[in-house]
mmCIF file of C-alpha atoms in Angstrom:
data_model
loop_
_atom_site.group_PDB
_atom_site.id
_atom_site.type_symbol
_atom_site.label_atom_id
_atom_site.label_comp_id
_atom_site.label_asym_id
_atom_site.label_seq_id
_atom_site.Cartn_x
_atom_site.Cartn_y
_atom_site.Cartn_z
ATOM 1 C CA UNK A 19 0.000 0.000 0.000
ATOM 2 C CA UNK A 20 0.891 3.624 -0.458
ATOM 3 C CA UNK A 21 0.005 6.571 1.652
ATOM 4 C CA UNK A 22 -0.159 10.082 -0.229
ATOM 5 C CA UNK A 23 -0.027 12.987 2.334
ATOM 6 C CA UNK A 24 -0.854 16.138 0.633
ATOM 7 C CA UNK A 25 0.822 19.644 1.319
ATOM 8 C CA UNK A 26 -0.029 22.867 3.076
ATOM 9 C CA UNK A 27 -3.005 24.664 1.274
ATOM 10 C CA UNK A 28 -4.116 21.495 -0.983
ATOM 11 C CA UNK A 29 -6.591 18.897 -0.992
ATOM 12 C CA UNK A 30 -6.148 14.836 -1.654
ATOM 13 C CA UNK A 31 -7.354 16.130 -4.952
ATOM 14 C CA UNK A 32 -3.568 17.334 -5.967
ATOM 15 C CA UNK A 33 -2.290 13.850 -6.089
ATOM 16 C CA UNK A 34 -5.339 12.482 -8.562
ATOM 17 C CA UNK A 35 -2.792 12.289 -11.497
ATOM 18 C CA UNK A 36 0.119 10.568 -9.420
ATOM 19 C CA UNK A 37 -2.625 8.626 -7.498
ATOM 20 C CA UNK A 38 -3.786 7.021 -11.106
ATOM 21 C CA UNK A 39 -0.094 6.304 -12.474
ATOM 22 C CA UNK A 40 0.078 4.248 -9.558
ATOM 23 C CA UNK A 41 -2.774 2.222 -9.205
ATOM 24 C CA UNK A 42 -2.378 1.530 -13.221
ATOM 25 C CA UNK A 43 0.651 0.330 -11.860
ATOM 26 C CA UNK A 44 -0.734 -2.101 -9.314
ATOM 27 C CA UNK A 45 -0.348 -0.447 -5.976
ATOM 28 C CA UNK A 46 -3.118 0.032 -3.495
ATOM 29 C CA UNK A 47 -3.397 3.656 -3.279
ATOM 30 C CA UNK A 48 -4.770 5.641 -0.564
ATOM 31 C CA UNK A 49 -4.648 9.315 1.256
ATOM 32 C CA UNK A 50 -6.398 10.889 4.248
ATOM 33 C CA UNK A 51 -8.230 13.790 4.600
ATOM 34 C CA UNK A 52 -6.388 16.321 7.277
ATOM 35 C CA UNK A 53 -8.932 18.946 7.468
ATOM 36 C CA UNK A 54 -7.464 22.363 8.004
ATOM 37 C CA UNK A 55 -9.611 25.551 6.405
ATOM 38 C CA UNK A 56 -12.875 24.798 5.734
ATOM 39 C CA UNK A 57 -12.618 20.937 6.573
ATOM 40 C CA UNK A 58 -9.766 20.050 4.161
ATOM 41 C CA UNK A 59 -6.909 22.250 3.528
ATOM 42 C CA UNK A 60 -3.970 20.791 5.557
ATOM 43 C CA UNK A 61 -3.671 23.910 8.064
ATOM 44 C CA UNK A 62 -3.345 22.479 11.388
ATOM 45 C CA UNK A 63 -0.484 21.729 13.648
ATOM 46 C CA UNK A 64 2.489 19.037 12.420
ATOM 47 C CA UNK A 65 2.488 16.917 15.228
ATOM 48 C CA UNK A 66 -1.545 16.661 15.156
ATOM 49 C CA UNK A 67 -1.716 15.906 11.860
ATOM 50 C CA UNK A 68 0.996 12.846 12.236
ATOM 51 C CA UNK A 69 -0.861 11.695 15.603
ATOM 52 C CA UNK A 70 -4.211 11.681 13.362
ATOM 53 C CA UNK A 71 -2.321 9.708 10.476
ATOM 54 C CA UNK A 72 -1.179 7.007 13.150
ATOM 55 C CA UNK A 73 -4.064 6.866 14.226
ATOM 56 C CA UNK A 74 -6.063 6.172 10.896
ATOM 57 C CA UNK A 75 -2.846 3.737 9.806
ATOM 58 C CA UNK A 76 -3.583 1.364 12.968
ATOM 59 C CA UNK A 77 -6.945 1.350 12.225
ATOM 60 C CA UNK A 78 -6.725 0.638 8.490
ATOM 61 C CA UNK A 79 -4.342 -2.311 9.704
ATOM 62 C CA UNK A 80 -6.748 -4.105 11.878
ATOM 63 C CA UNK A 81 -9.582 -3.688 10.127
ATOM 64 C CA UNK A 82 -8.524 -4.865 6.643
ATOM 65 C CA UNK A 83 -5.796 -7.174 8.150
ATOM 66 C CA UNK A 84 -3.068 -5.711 6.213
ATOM 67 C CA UNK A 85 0.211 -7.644 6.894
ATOM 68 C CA UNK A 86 2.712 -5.776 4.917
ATOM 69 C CA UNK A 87 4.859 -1.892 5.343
ATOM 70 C CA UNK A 88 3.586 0.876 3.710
ATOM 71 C CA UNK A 89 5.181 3.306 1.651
ATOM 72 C CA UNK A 90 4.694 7.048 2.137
ATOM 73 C CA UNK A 91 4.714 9.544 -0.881
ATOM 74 C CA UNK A 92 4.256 13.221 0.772
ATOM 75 C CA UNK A 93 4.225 16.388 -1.223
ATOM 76 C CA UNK A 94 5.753 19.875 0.308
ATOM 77 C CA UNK A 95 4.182 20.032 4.275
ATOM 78 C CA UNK A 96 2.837 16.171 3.930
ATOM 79 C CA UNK A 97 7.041 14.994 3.544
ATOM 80 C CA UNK A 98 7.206 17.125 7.597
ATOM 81 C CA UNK A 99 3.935 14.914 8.543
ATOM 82 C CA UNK A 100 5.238 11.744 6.897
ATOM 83 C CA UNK A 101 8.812 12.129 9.074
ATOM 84 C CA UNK A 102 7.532 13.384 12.065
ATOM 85 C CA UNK A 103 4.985 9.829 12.379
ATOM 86 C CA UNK A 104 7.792 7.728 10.978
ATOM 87 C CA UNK A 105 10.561 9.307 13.194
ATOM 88 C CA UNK A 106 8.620 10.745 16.366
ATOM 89 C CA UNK A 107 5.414 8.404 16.661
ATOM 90 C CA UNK A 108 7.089 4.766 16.033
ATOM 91 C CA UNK A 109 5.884 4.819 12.427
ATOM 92 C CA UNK A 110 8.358 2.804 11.436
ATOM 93 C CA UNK A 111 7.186 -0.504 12.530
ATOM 94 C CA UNK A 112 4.409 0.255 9.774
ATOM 95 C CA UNK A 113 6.858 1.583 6.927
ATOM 96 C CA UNK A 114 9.215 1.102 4.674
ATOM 97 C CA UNK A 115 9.752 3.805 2.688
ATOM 98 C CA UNK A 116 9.622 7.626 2.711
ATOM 99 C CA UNK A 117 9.203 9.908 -0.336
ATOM 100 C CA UNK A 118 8.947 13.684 -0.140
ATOM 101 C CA UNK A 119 8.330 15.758 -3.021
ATOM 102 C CA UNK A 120 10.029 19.633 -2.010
ATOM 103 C CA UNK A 121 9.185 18.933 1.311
ATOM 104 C CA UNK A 122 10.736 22.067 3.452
ATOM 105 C CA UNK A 123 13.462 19.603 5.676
ATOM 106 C CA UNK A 124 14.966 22.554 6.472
ATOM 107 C CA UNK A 125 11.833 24.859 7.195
ATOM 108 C CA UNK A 126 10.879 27.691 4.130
ATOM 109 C CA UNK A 127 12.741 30.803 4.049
ATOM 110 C CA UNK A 128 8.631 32.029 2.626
ATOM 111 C CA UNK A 129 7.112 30.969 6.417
ATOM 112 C CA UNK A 130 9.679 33.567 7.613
ATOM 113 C CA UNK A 131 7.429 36.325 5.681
ATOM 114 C CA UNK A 132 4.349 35.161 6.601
ATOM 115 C CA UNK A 133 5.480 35.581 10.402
ATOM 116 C CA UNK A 134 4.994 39.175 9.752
ATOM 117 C CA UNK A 135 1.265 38.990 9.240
ATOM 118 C CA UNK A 136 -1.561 37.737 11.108
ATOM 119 C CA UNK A 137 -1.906 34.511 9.617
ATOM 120 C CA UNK A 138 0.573 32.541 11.756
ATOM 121 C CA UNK A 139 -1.662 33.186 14.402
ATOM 122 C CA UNK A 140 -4.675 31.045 12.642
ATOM 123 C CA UNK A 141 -2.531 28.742 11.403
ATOM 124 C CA UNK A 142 0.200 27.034 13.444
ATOM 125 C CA UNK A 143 1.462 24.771 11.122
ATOM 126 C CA UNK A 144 3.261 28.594 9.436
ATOM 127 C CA UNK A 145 5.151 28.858 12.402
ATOM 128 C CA UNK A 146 6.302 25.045 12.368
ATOM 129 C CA UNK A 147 7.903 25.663 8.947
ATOM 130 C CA UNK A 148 10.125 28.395 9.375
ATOM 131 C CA UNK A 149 13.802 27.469 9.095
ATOM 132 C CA UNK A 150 14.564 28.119 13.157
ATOM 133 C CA UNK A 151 11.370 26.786 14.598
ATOM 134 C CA UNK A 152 11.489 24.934 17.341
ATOM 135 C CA UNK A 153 9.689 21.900 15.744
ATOM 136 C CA UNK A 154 12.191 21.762 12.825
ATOM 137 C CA UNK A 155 14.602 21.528 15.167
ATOM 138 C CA UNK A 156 13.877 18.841 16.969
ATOM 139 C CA UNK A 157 12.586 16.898 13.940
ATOM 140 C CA UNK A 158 16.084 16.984 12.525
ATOM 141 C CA UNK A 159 18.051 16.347 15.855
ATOM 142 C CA UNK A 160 18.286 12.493 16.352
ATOM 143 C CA UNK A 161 18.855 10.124 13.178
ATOM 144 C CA UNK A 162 16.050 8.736 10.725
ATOM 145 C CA UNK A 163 15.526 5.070 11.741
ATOM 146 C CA UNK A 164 17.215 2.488 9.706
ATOM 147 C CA UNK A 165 14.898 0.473 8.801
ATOM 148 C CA UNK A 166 13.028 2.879 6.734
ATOM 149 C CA UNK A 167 14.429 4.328 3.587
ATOM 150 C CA UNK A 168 14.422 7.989 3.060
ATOM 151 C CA UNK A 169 13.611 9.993 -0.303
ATOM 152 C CA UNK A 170 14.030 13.914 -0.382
ATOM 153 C CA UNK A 171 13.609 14.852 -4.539
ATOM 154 C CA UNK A 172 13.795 18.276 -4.971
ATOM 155 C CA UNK A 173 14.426 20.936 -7.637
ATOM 156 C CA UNK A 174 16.365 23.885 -7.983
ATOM 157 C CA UNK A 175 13.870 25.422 -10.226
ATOM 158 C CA UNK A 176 11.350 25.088 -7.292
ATOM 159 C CA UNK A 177 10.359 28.294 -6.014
ATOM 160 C CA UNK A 178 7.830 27.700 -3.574
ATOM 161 C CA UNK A 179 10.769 25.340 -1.779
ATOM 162 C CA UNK A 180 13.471 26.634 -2.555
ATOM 163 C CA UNK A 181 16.782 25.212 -3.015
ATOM 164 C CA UNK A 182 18.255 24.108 -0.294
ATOM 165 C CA UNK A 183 15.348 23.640 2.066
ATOM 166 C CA UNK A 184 14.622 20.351 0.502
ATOM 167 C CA UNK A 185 18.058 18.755 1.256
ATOM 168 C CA UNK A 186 18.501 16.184 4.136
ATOM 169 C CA UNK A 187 21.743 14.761 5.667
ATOM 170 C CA UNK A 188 22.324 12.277 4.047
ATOM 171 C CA UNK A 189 23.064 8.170 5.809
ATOM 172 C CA UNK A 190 23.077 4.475 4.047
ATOM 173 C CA UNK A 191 19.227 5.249 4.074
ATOM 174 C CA UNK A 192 18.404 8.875 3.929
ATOM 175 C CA UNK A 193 19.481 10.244 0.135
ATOM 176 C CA UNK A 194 18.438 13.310 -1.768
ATOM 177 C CA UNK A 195 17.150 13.203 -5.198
ATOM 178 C CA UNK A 196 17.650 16.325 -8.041
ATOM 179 C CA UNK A 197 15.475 16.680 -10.456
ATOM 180 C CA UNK A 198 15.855 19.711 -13.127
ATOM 181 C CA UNK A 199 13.491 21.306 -14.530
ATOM 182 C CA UNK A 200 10.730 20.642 -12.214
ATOM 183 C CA UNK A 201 7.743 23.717 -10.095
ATOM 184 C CA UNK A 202 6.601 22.780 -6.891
ATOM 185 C CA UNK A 203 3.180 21.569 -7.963
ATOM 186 C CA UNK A 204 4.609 19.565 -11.218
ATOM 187 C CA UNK A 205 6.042 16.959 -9.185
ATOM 188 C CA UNK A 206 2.138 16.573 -8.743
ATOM 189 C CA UNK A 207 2.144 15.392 -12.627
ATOM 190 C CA UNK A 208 5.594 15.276 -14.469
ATOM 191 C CA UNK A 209 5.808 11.699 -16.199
ATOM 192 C CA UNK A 210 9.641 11.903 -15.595
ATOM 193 C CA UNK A 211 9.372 12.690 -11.507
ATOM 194 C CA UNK A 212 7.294 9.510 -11.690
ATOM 195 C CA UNK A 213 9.702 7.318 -12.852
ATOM 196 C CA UNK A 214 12.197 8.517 -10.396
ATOM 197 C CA UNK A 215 9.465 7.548 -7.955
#
């Protein structure tokens, strides 16, 4: 099976091309709905969101028995839910693989402006991103576990997350991934980021 966590602002809608290529491919596709604005647009805290994710995963395992690890494909703020469950909530007894799509490792240098309006105050998960926060700090402290494998792919030509925000530290199971060429929200539909994937 394979978990798509959505980013900051979108809806499980964003992954419907990605979501297709892989169950014409045979996987068993799923996402969750993280509410957020108006029911559905992934605005609320990190570590909630990953506590509500564990939460569904254990229940999705006993109720259709499902004996195998997951994988996790996250887009932009869904790569900072799928590590913080993997790393911080024992998610890795349910996966085996991580892939983030310019996910913000490193926090976004563009949460840093927001800070200077009043919508950090609505929504948390703004403050969680910027490149000091607290909560990026202590996600990165600590090493990934082992038994998971770690994807970053990023772009350069990402401007939404930009270059180097994407980039992890790199061990036998954490690498980063360029890909040229590629927008934030076209690693949502290039054919060529999905055969990296």
């Amino acid at each position: 099976p394979v978990l798509m966590i959505y980013g900051f602002g979108a809806t499980r809608r964003t992954f419907s091309i990605l979501e297709k290529r892989l169950y014409n491919d045979g996987f068993t596709v799923f996402s969750i709905n993280l509410g957020g604005i108006f029911g559905t647009f992934n605005t609320h805290k990190i570590e909630d969101l990953g506590a509500f994710i564990d939460q569904k995963i254990e229940h999705l395992y006993k109720k259709y028995d499902i004996r195998g690890k997951l994988s996790i494909l996250a887009h932009s703020k869904g790569g900072l839910i799928g590590r913080y469950y993997v790393k911080r909530l024992g998610g890795d007894k349910r996966v085996r693989c991580l892939i983030t799509l310019g996910t913000p490792h490193n926090g976004n240098p563009w949460a840093l402006l927001a800070m200077f309006t009043p919508v950090p105050f609505l929504l948390k998960s703004i403050q969680q991103m910027t490149p000091m926060s607290g909560f990026i700090k202590r996600l990165k402290s600590g090493p990934f576990p082992k038994r998971v494998k770690f994807f970053s792919i990023y772009s350069k030509d990402d401007f939404v997350c930009p270059f180097p925000s994407s980039v992890l530290e790199e061990a036998p199971n954490v690498k980063n991934i360029e890909l040229e060429g590629v927008t934030h929200s076209e690693f949502l539909i290039k054919k060529s980021l999905y055969n990296v994937i």
